[in-house]
């Protein structure tokens, strides 16, 4: 017989304090310990009972040790109309605590009761995979996924988990980590198992017998491909052409769509009624004229230039392969080209390849077997070609230093006297730096308007005039030091297709005299005739890049920097040009910087004009000597940086960077600019991304 542990029928009435009733219940359970050990069921009825008191009672029934957090306060209500097994008393307590926002964490034989938000951080039991305890116990479980993505599953499962509990995704091993109650984890385990399944059927391989797999794939992708715009992924299909096996690879999550695609392929894969029918192939990237020449070389075996007219193609002796005739792009192609081959030919079924440059298309007339082979070649050739953006840095640093120091003297005082007199002195240099030349310049200064003195510090002493009226310049001391520095940085940029030559020229087109003829006759005026040859003078960069499969860029480079030597532009024999050029071939990684050449020059020159013996005397020898010093340093380096651009994002990034730089330079130049009355701001480029429109003049008021 099952004892009734409910004390409430024996209590007097509800006016007795509840605390006294609970005390009596605990005492009764303590006194009946040996007898209750043999009992299997108990009846639990707690109305507005304190959590601490109910926990003590359940501890007496189950023998478990409880540890209560100080924040665990409140009352619970537990009512059982029929006796229940003693093992369920613990689950009743956990359910009541869960409704109050508390959770139990069992570890090392101790059940700790604490707020639900803190339970997941206090050593709750961790389980991997399926199974594990049940009920309202707090657990942490790891769910490894096979098919679905763990980060994508988090927003789906988050609403099914208590707000205070957590769910996280581990991207490295594609698994979910969930901390929640045991019974809810069991429910989530079933949901995850139902969702973590294969998303669709395996790809379907459909062999093609008559049609072109490339044309069929293009047609089916336009009908059912990813570009259909359907938001439902199950309604999409992917069709790929395998030219090697002449088959289509079709994949879709919708079996019905796969069946419709299969039926459409069977309908389209039919033999044509007429052999050698005309096919038009529109190219997307390649040039039709060049592709046509390549195809002709393939089918004829002739690697040279195609001959005009039709070229008969014959099969090898004993071969059963069809043959056809091929016409060049420049020659008009007939409607049908007869096959004149004997042996294993196809009778009257000839063919030709014609390029339509206007529409960038190929017109092919050939038997199906030949067309299928050509179509596969066209598909492989008609690829988007990569581009190469080349940044060049041409740096030139030059420094020139020169100094002159000398003392010259003359004595012409005896020239105004009669009889034998002694005159003479020292003179060095030429022009205005020579004492005799300077005397002549001073004498003609009134007519020329200039003394003609060389630059620098010139100190002299004039002692009257000579007999000829020239100033008697007795001593001339000259001091001069010059220094010139130059820092030239040129950054030409080029964007070109793979294996296409690009050239940029920045400079002037200067005429050079190549010949002249002057005819003189009875008239006094001559009729000159001159011929000129114009040449580019400045910066020239010519590059032909070639991209390898590994991302290596091979470049053939020609770089030239030329300039006109100062002061020689008006020479009668023509100007003198300074030229520095490099012609080479290099191999560079994508984005790498390489120096292709340069010049490091350091030259020093010293000149000395002196009077023998007297110029070597210490200190006083400077009066009989003229010294010059000159030093020139030149550093010239050329750097290149190629960057491979394979898609639109690549050249858009480069263009945007240069576009923003030019806009910034325009704004700097416009700062502080003063405009005329009635004019608007300084013209600048439109913002990046806006259409490039021609600036309009402001409307008149």
XYZ file of C-alpha atoms in Angstrom:
701
model
C 0.000 0.000 0.000
C 1.360 3.386 -0.997
C 1.540 5.917 1.847
C 0.142 9.367 1.359
C 2.763 11.953 2.137
C 0.354 14.824 1.734
C -0.009 16.418 5.213
C -2.696 18.898 4.250
C -5.845 16.741 5.075
C -4.653 16.349 8.684
C -4.022 20.043 9.202
C -6.691 21.999 11.105
C -7.467 24.748 8.634
C -5.789 27.221 6.370
C -5.256 29.654 9.199
C -2.270 27.682 10.437
C 0.917 29.328 9.220
C 2.400 27.677 6.149
C 5.847 27.712 7.628
C 4.691 25.470 10.484
C 3.112 23.075 7.985
C 6.291 22.775 5.967
C 8.271 22.214 9.164
C 5.991 19.366 10.137
C 6.348 17.895 6.637
C 10.102 17.872 6.868
C 9.963 16.336 10.352
C 7.559 13.620 9.205
C 9.821 12.743 6.306
C 12.782 12.556 8.668
C 11.030 10.232 11.154
C 9.713 7.986 8.407
C 13.123 7.636 6.743
C 13.562 3.836 7.123
C 9.975 3.149 6.190
C 9.984 5.491 3.213
C 13.141 3.965 1.798
C 11.072 0.998 0.757
C 8.336 3.127 -0.779
C 8.265 3.831 -4.550
C 5.751 6.659 -4.862
C 4.985 9.927 -3.106
C 2.328 12.613 -3.371
C 3.646 16.176 -3.596
C 1.468 19.189 -2.876
C 3.191 22.557 -2.293
C 1.135 25.753 -2.467
C 3.024 29.043 -2.341
C 5.904 27.243 -0.720
C 9.285 28.885 -0.361
C 11.884 27.616 -2.857
C 14.410 26.874 -0.140
C 11.926 24.780 1.834
C 10.766 22.812 -1.198
C 14.371 22.164 -2.138
C 15.023 20.695 1.311
C 12.035 18.409 0.979
C 13.125 17.160 -2.462
C 16.630 16.645 -1.105
C 15.184 14.353 1.597
C 13.229 12.379 -0.999
C 15.943 12.002 -3.684
C 19.079 12.116 -1.572
C 20.647 14.787 -3.781
C 22.736 17.660 -2.450
C 21.609 21.151 -3.419
C 23.506 24.437 -3.364
C 21.329 27.572 -3.687
C 22.565 30.871 -5.072
C 21.717 33.801 -2.723
C 19.769 35.359 -5.599
C 17.360 32.402 -5.738
C 14.232 33.707 -3.948
C 10.497 33.178 -4.397
C 7.689 30.644 -4.026
C 6.547 27.691 -6.114
C 3.393 25.653 -6.520
C 3.598 21.884 -7.032
C 0.372 19.836 -7.018
C 0.113 16.101 -7.826
C -3.349 14.522 -7.596
C -1.906 11.004 -7.744
C 1.235 9.488 -6.275
C 4.312 9.770 -8.501
C 7.639 7.919 -8.456
C 10.229 9.401 -6.175
C 12.587 9.933 -9.131
C 10.125 12.438 -10.600
C 10.245 14.657 -7.522
C 13.585 16.044 -8.760
C 12.138 16.787 -12.212
C 9.131 18.482 -10.626
C 11.501 20.794 -8.772
C 13.522 21.611 -11.901
C 10.350 22.431 -13.862
C 9.098 24.696 -11.105
C 12.468 26.474 -10.907
C 12.583 26.896 -14.692
C 9.227 28.689 -14.610
C 10.696 31.103 -12.069
C 13.779 31.820 -14.224
C 16.190 29.565 -12.338
C 18.199 26.601 -13.593
C 19.995 23.671 -11.994
C 23.565 22.672 -12.888
C 24.645 19.246 -11.660
C 28.344 18.615 -11.278
C 30.393 16.350 -8.959
C 27.291 15.168 -7.064
C 26.114 18.692 -6.221
C 23.118 20.400 -7.814
C 23.670 24.156 -7.974
C 20.567 26.304 -8.411
C 21.223 29.760 -9.855
C 19.687 32.317 -12.254
C 19.207 30.984 -15.761
C 21.480 33.600 -17.346
C 24.492 32.370 -15.305
C 23.873 28.632 -15.592
C 25.696 28.187 -18.933
C 28.970 29.532 -17.478
C 29.135 27.320 -14.368
C 30.444 24.028 -15.665
C 27.328 22.513 -17.130
C 27.728 19.074 -18.668
C 29.012 19.093 -22.294
C 27.869 16.425 -24.779
C 28.773 15.829 -28.422
C 26.313 14.360 -30.892
C 23.023 12.683 -30.000
C 21.744 11.269 -26.717
C 22.367 12.532 -23.219
C 20.231 13.402 -20.170
C 16.693 14.699 -20.485
C 14.481 17.017 -18.491
C 15.101 20.556 -17.307
C 18.777 20.193 -16.559
C 21.126 22.781 -18.158
C 23.464 21.203 -20.743
C 25.924 22.303 -23.442
C 25.821 20.257 -26.636
C 27.951 20.261 -29.812
C 26.177 19.437 -33.107
C 28.535 18.744 -36.053
C 26.944 19.472 -39.444
C 27.575 17.584 -42.702
C 25.768 19.565 -45.383
C 24.403 22.855 -44.076
C 26.492 25.858 -43.085
C 26.728 26.407 -39.338
C 26.583 30.253 -39.505
C 23.445 30.043 -41.658
C 21.756 27.709 -39.147
C 22.198 30.119 -36.223
C 19.399 32.580 -37.204
C 17.064 29.632 -37.874
C 17.534 28.014 -34.437
C 17.892 31.176 -32.366
C 14.108 31.715 -31.882
C 13.789 28.135 -30.553
C 16.232 28.732 -27.682
C 15.551 30.593 -24.441
C 16.711 34.234 -24.560
C 19.154 33.697 -21.673
C 20.772 30.684 -23.337
C 23.287 30.745 -26.150
C 23.959 29.313 -29.599
C 27.256 29.767 -31.475
C 28.722 28.557 -34.759
C 32.263 27.239 -35.207
C 33.212 27.929 -38.812
C 36.421 25.871 -38.744
C 34.741 22.473 -38.271
C 31.198 23.570 -39.284
C 29.494 22.803 -35.977
C 26.958 24.385 -33.594
C 27.481 24.883 -29.845
C 24.190 25.269 -27.935
C 23.651 25.750 -24.180
C 20.027 25.069 -23.147
C 17.787 22.722 -21.179
C 18.122 19.020 -21.883
C 14.587 18.502 -23.189
C 14.888 21.480 -25.575
C 18.268 20.202 -26.789
C 16.620 16.880 -27.629
C 14.021 18.747 -29.691
C 16.724 20.821 -31.443
C 18.613 17.624 -32.239
C 15.663 16.346 -34.274
C 15.245 19.688 -36.047
C 18.948 19.873 -36.966
C 18.885 16.292 -38.261
C 15.934 17.159 -40.492
C 17.623 20.290 -41.862
C 21.152 18.945 -42.253
C 20.486 16.911 -45.395
C 21.758 16.979 -48.948
C 20.376 20.037 -50.774
C 19.601 18.262 -54.028
C 20.263 15.449 -56.408
C 23.662 14.685 -57.842
C 24.623 16.317 -61.153
C 23.140 14.632 -64.187
C 25.380 13.869 -67.188
C 23.506 13.817 -70.521
C 25.453 12.737 -73.630
C 24.776 14.700 -76.823
C 24.844 12.952 -80.211
C 24.053 15.568 -82.855
C 23.828 19.112 -81.454
C 26.666 21.283 -80.190
C 27.039 20.994 -76.426
C 28.288 24.588 -76.224
C 25.278 25.975 -78.083
C 22.875 23.818 -76.053
C 24.464 24.921 -72.759
C 24.122 28.575 -73.746
C 20.470 28.104 -74.716
C 19.523 26.173 -71.564
C 21.282 28.606 -69.263
C 19.300 31.470 -70.752
C 16.085 29.543 -70.078
C 16.733 27.896 -66.713
C 20.033 29.242 -65.472
C 20.878 31.347 -62.433
C 19.979 34.480 -64.326
C 16.284 33.580 -64.396
C 15.647 35.944 -61.487
C 13.743 33.423 -59.342
C 14.246 34.013 -55.601
C 13.685 30.303 -54.921
C 16.953 28.407 -55.220
C 15.114 25.159 -55.990
C 13.780 26.680 -59.209
C 17.246 27.328 -60.601
C 19.387 25.061 -62.721
C 23.004 25.042 -63.839
C 24.043 23.632 -67.199
C 27.703 23.141 -68.113
C 29.175 21.879 -71.375
C 31.864 19.190 -71.319
C 33.403 19.440 -74.781
C 35.751 16.493 -74.251
C 32.946 13.941 -73.808
C 30.420 15.954 -75.845
C 27.923 15.896 -72.984
C 25.996 18.287 -70.736
C 26.268 18.393 -66.949
C 22.944 19.524 -65.417
C 22.244 20.185 -61.751
C 19.084 21.406 -60.032
C 17.392 20.997 -56.645
C 14.044 20.521 -58.352
C 13.501 17.028 -59.864
C 10.632 18.339 -61.994
C 12.870 20.950 -63.566
C 15.508 18.310 -64.295
C 12.890 16.243 -66.108
C 11.802 19.246 -68.217
C 15.410 20.049 -69.117
C 15.993 16.420 -70.077
C 12.936 16.420 -72.340
C 14.011 19.683 -73.995
C 17.500 18.307 -74.640
C 16.030 15.226 -76.315
C 13.949 17.482 -78.537
C 16.862 19.695 -79.563
C 19.418 16.918 -79.989
C 18.269 15.885 -83.467
C 20.246 15.484 -86.692
C 19.938 18.249 -89.246
C 18.176 17.609 -92.525
C 20.933 19.045 -94.772
C 24.619 18.156 -94.437
C 27.018 21.078 -94.297
C 24.469 23.554 -92.953
C 25.486 27.143 -92.205
C 26.323 28.085 -88.642
C 26.819 31.609 -87.318
C 28.955 31.926 -84.172
C 29.060 35.317 -82.439
C 32.260 35.960 -80.554
C 32.321 37.737 -77.215
C 35.980 38.596 -76.724
C 38.156 37.433 -79.600
C 38.452 39.077 -83.021
C 36.579 37.219 -85.742
C 39.167 37.876 -88.456
C 42.060 36.470 -86.404
C 40.039 33.481 -85.189
C 39.028 32.690 -88.768
C 42.665 32.644 -89.842
C 43.539 30.335 -86.944
C 40.732 27.926 -87.796
C 41.782 27.816 -91.427
C 45.323 26.952 -90.355
C 43.929 24.144 -88.194
C 41.814 22.498 -90.858
C 44.315 22.973 -93.703
C 47.501 22.328 -91.748
C 48.986 25.455 -93.346
C 50.650 27.761 -90.821
C 51.466 30.402 -93.428
C 49.302 33.214 -94.708
C 46.044 32.013 -96.277
C 45.863 32.145 -100.030
C 43.148 34.000 -101.862
C 40.119 32.063 -102.993
C 39.026 28.650 -101.854
C 41.574 26.175 -100.574
C 40.536 22.563 -101.100
C 40.872 20.334 -98.051
C 41.287 16.624 -98.617
C 41.361 13.774 -96.185
C 44.361 11.528 -95.836
C 44.451 8.371 -97.904
C 42.273 5.715 -96.340
C 40.860 8.136 -93.730
C 37.145 8.319 -93.116
C 37.204 11.861 -91.673
C 35.193 14.462 -93.616
C 36.946 17.247 -95.470
C 35.945 20.771 -96.423
C 37.145 23.865 -98.246
C 38.087 27.069 -96.472
C 37.984 30.621 -97.832
C 39.932 33.589 -96.371
C 38.116 36.488 -94.738
C 38.949 38.861 -97.561
C 37.604 36.649 -100.342
C 33.882 36.356 -101.055
C 32.632 32.961 -99.982
C 30.189 31.019 -102.121
C 27.032 29.521 -100.703
C 28.435 25.990 -100.976
C 32.040 25.056 -101.610
C 32.372 21.799 -103.512
C 34.764 19.221 -102.201
C 37.138 18.149 -104.898
C 38.951 15.569 -102.800
C 38.997 11.975 -103.807
C 39.005 8.978 -101.530
C 37.467 9.302 -98.111
C 35.642 12.568 -98.750
C 32.017 13.385 -98.155
C 30.952 13.885 -101.727
C 29.348 17.258 -102.344
C 29.341 18.391 -98.737
C 32.135 20.985 -98.707
C 32.434 23.971 -96.386
C 34.123 27.260 -95.626
C 34.924 29.673 -92.785
C 34.133 33.347 -93.219
C 34.689 36.194 -90.748
C 32.178 39.020 -90.439
C 34.176 41.841 -88.870
C 31.141 44.129 -88.568
C 29.280 41.816 -86.188
C 32.435 40.074 -84.912
C 31.012 36.728 -85.954
C 32.115 33.602 -87.776
C 30.138 31.979 -90.556
C 30.963 28.294 -90.802
C 29.639 25.855 -93.346
C 30.819 22.347 -92.568
C 29.542 18.867 -91.758
C 28.420 18.311 -88.198
C 31.534 16.363 -87.189
C 33.840 19.111 -88.431
C 31.679 21.867 -86.973
C 31.643 20.209 -83.538
C 35.439 20.154 -83.485
C 35.676 23.766 -84.634
C 33.044 24.854 -82.139
C 35.070 23.469 -79.262
C 38.161 25.291 -80.487
C 36.211 28.554 -80.810
C 34.910 28.222 -77.249
C 38.439 27.862 -75.917
C 39.778 30.763 -77.976
C 36.903 33.137 -77.256
C 38.011 33.977 -73.730
C 38.290 37.351 -72.114
C 41.889 38.401 -72.395
C 43.653 39.705 -69.359
C 45.111 43.199 -69.336
C 48.311 44.561 -67.876
C 48.575 47.933 -66.178
C 52.195 49.073 -66.191
C 53.429 51.835 -63.900
C 56.813 53.271 -64.820
C 58.975 55.432 -62.565
C 61.797 57.349 -64.233
C 63.903 59.155 -61.644
C 66.748 61.485 -62.617
C 68.884 63.312 -60.060
C 71.688 65.578 -61.287
C 74.042 67.971 -59.524
C 76.545 70.329 -61.213
C 79.111 72.400 -59.316
C 81.791 74.650 -60.852
C 84.191 77.260 -59.528
C 86.623 79.731 -61.139
C 89.337 81.834 -59.530
C 92.055 83.819 -61.246
C 94.047 87.069 -61.315
C 95.063 88.744 -64.565
C 97.055 91.926 -65.014
C 98.259 94.098 -67.904
C 100.403 97.188 -68.234
C 99.825 99.406 -71.296
C 101.111 102.653 -69.722
C 104.171 102.618 -71.949
C 102.079 102.555 -75.122
C 101.536 106.346 -74.958
C 105.249 107.138 -74.739
C 107.772 107.435 -77.511
C 110.726 105.217 -77.810
C 111.098 101.624 -76.692
C 108.741 100.739 -73.883
C 107.801 97.536 -72.101
C 104.167 96.349 -72.024
C 102.630 93.000 -71.167
C 100.804 90.942 -68.542
C 98.774 87.762 -68.108
C 95.443 86.910 -69.689
C 93.427 83.687 -69.344
C 90.045 82.530 -70.540
C 88.010 84.093 -73.309
C 85.283 86.653 -73.807
C 84.288 88.677 -70.788
C 86.446 86.580 -68.455
C 89.621 87.578 -70.339
C 91.210 90.870 -69.342
C 91.926 91.865 -72.952
C 88.408 90.945 -74.036
C 86.945 92.913 -71.167
C 89.025 95.992 -72.173
C 87.535 95.816 -75.654
C 84.015 95.385 -74.210
C 84.422 98.452 -71.998
C 85.593 100.493 -74.973
C 82.498 99.559 -77.015
C 80.041 99.695 -74.129
C 78.474 102.927 -75.393
C 77.567 101.419 -78.753
C 76.644 97.911 -77.576
C 74.873 99.004 -74.400
C 76.578 96.304 -72.286
C 79.978 95.875 -70.657
C 80.003 92.196 -71.540
C 81.439 91.144 -68.173
C 81.279 87.430 -67.398
C 79.140 86.402 -64.387
C 80.659 86.259 -60.941
C 82.663 88.712 -58.854
C 84.976 90.822 -61.058
C 87.353 93.318 -59.446
C 89.689 95.490 -61.495
C 91.841 98.619 -61.464
C 91.900 101.043 -64.419
C 94.886 103.371 -64.685
C 93.909 105.929 -67.343
C 93.708 105.239 -71.040
C 96.120 103.922 -73.558
C 97.267 105.827 -76.645
C 94.457 104.283 -78.633
C 91.853 105.572 -76.200
C 91.241 102.169 -74.659
C 90.933 101.966 -70.878
C 94.149 100.813 -69.278
C 92.799 97.910 -67.155
C 95.722 97.024 -64.973
C 94.398 94.182 -62.752
C 91.327 91.914 -63.035
C 90.452 89.431 -60.289
C 87.538 87.076 -60.987
C 85.677 84.776 -58.560
C 82.769 82.483 -59.600
C 81.064 79.412 -58.126
C 77.962 77.830 -59.691
C 75.720 75.038 -58.430
C 72.757 73.452 -60.220
C 70.545 70.594 -58.944
C 67.750 68.816 -60.771
C 65.212 66.250 -59.531
C 63.037 64.903 -62.316
C 60.374 62.255 -61.662
C 58.303 60.937 -64.552
C 55.514 58.397 -63.984
C 54.053 57.267 -67.300
C 51.285 54.629 -67.033
C 50.051 52.232 -69.685
C 47.114 49.819 -69.867
C 47.158 47.256 -72.644
C 45.828 43.836 -73.554
C 47.884 40.736 -73.070
C 50.449 40.352 -75.866
C 49.513 43.713 -77.426
C 52.033 46.517 -77.857
C 51.356 49.851 -76.151
C 53.219 53.116 -76.629
C 53.138 56.506 -74.953
C 55.045 59.604 -76.104
C 55.248 62.761 -73.992
C 57.339 65.573 -75.432
C 57.783 67.840 -78.457
C 58.067 67.214 -82.171
C 61.209 69.112 -83.155
C 62.297 69.811 -86.768
C 65.822 68.799 -87.767
C 67.437 70.219 -90.893
C 68.259 67.430 -93.330
C 69.139 69.367 -96.504
C 69.077 72.749 -98.182
C 69.501 74.263 -101.639
C 69.932 77.906 -102.605
C 69.511 78.999 -106.211
C 71.142 82.216 -107.322
C 70.578 83.772 -110.720
C 70.676 87.151 -112.290
C 68.429 88.511 -109.553
C 69.942 89.751 -106.350
C 67.609 87.683 -104.119
C 68.416 84.037 -103.553
C 65.651 81.409 -103.363
C 66.502 79.030 -100.514
C 65.068 75.545 -100.289
C 65.384 73.462 -97.086
C 64.137 70.045 -95.988
C 63.369 69.035 -92.405
C 62.797 65.787 -90.567
C 60.600 66.004 -87.472
C 61.448 63.786 -84.524
C 59.873 63.253 -81.115
C 61.943 64.643 -78.280
C 60.850 63.853 -74.749
C 59.717 60.682 -73.006
C 58.851 57.522 -74.951
C 57.727 54.225 -73.416
C 56.865 51.181 -75.513
C 55.844 47.874 -73.875
C 54.539 44.507 -75.052
C 53.483 42.329 -72.056
C 52.818 38.601 -72.130
C 51.088 36.832 -69.230
C 51.927 33.247 -68.332
C 49.607 30.822 -66.560
C 51.422 31.259 -63.257
C 50.804 34.995 -63.125
C 54.261 35.912 -64.410
C 54.516 38.854 -66.805
C 57.136 38.871 -69.536
C 57.675 42.339 -71.009
C 59.538 43.617 -74.018
C 60.433 47.202 -73.147
C 61.777 50.196 -74.998
C 62.234 53.368 -72.973
C 63.802 56.612 -74.158
C 64.272 59.969 -72.477
C 65.610 62.682 -74.769
C 65.966 66.441 -74.439
C 67.375 69.368 -76.383
C 70.619 70.710 -75.033
C 70.146 74.184 -73.699
C 71.095 76.964 -76.089
C 71.344 74.778 -79.209
C 67.801 75.065 -80.544
C 68.724 77.936 -82.870
C 71.977 76.447 -84.119
C 72.461 76.721 -87.859
C 73.408 73.059 -88.049
C 70.449 71.977 -85.928
C 69.855 71.411 -82.233
C 71.844 68.983 -80.120
C 69.814 66.358 -78.260
C 70.634 64.402 -75.131
C 69.372 60.839 -75.329
C 69.029 58.000 -72.823
C 67.335 54.816 -73.986
C 66.830 51.256 -72.741
C 65.667 48.284 -74.783
C 65.321 44.991 -72.940
C 63.071 42.037 -72.037
C 62.330 41.142 -68.407
C 60.186 38.717 -66.393
C 58.316 40.137 -63.371
C 55.767 38.747 -60.914
C 52.320 40.274 -60.796
C 52.564 43.453 -58.711
C 56.347 43.257 -58.361
C 58.730 46.160 -58.929
C 61.833 45.711 -61.062
C 64.583 48.109 -62.096
C 65.305 47.729 -65.790
C 68.323 50.004 -66.033
C 69.990 53.163 -64.904
C 73.037 55.383 -64.882
C 75.198 56.497 -61.972
C 77.822 58.999 -63.127
C 80.229 61.076 -61.065
C 82.703 63.172 -63.079
C 85.299 65.640 -61.832
C 87.300 68.097 -63.931
C 90.094 70.518 -63.043
C 91.684 73.181 -65.211
C 94.672 75.393 -64.550
C 96.151 78.187 -66.672
C 99.366 79.657 -65.311
C 102.656 81.357 -66.132
C 105.502 78.871 -65.986
C 107.497 78.926 -62.786
C 105.771 82.039 -61.471
C 102.438 80.211 -61.170
C 104.035 77.551 -58.947
C 105.307 80.030 -56.339
C 103.411 79.518 -53.058
C 100.823 82.233 -52.242
C 102.182 84.726 -54.770
C 101.708 82.214 -57.538
C 97.941 82.918 -57.469
C 98.681 86.221 -59.207
C 99.989 84.321 -62.225
C 97.412 81.487 -62.295
C 93.739 80.906 -63.289
C 92.040 77.836 -61.722
C 88.747 76.148 -62.706
C 86.964 73.209 -61.000
C 83.872 71.301 -62.129
C 82.006 68.277 -60.732
C 78.904 66.602 -62.190
C 76.802 63.850 -60.570
C 74.002 62.079 -62.409
C 71.682 59.350 -61.078
C 69.146 57.909 -63.508
C 66.966 54.892 -62.677
C 63.966 53.328 -64.432
C 61.512 51.159 -62.460
C 58.515 49.167 -63.709
C 55.577 47.626 -61.860
C 53.150 45.474 -63.878
C 49.718 44.605 -62.502
C 47.512 41.955 -64.122
C 43.848 42.947 -64.491
C 41.501 40.053 -65.219
C 38.050 41.504 -64.502
C 36.098 44.738 -64.314
C 36.863 45.275 -60.621
C 40.586 45.449 -61.394
C 40.523 48.284 -63.900
C 37.763 50.109 -62.019
C 39.985 50.227 -58.944
C 42.932 51.599 -60.928
C 40.753 54.114 -62.770
C 39.078 55.321 -59.578
C 42.453 55.859 -57.910
C 43.813 57.950 -60.795
C 40.493 59.776 -61.221
C 40.431 60.861 -57.571
C 44.062 61.977 -57.796
C 43.357 64.233 -60.791
C 40.296 65.735 -59.074
C 42.429 66.500 -56.017
C 45.076 68.209 -58.137
C 42.404 70.284 -59.891
C 41.035 71.449 -56.569
C 44.505 72.442 -55.363
C 45.132 74.476 -58.507
C 41.758 76.201 -58.128
C 42.473 77.380 -54.579
C 42.754 81.160 -54.527
C 41.966 81.475 -58.245
C 40.430 84.836 -59.162
C 37.743 84.688 -61.822
C 36.400 87.401 -64.014
C 33.059 88.942 -63.212
C 30.105 86.797 -64.254
C 32.043 83.533 -64.491
C 31.374 80.445 -62.412
C 33.888 78.213 -60.661
C 36.997 76.699 -62.154
C 36.049 73.699 -64.342
C 36.774 70.321 -62.768
C 36.015 66.714 -63.515
C 32.616 65.372 -62.401
C 32.577 63.085 -59.347
C 33.625 59.491 -59.871
C 30.772 57.295 -61.060
C 28.766 60.111 -62.677
C 28.421 60.254 -66.473
C 31.208 62.071 -68.308
C 29.400 65.015 -69.884
C 30.725 68.022 -71.749
C 30.694 71.101 -69.469
C 28.077 73.621 -70.534
C 28.679 77.330 -70.596
C 26.713 79.272 -67.963
C 23.386 80.666 -69.099
C 23.244 84.385 -69.698
C 21.045 86.397 -67.328
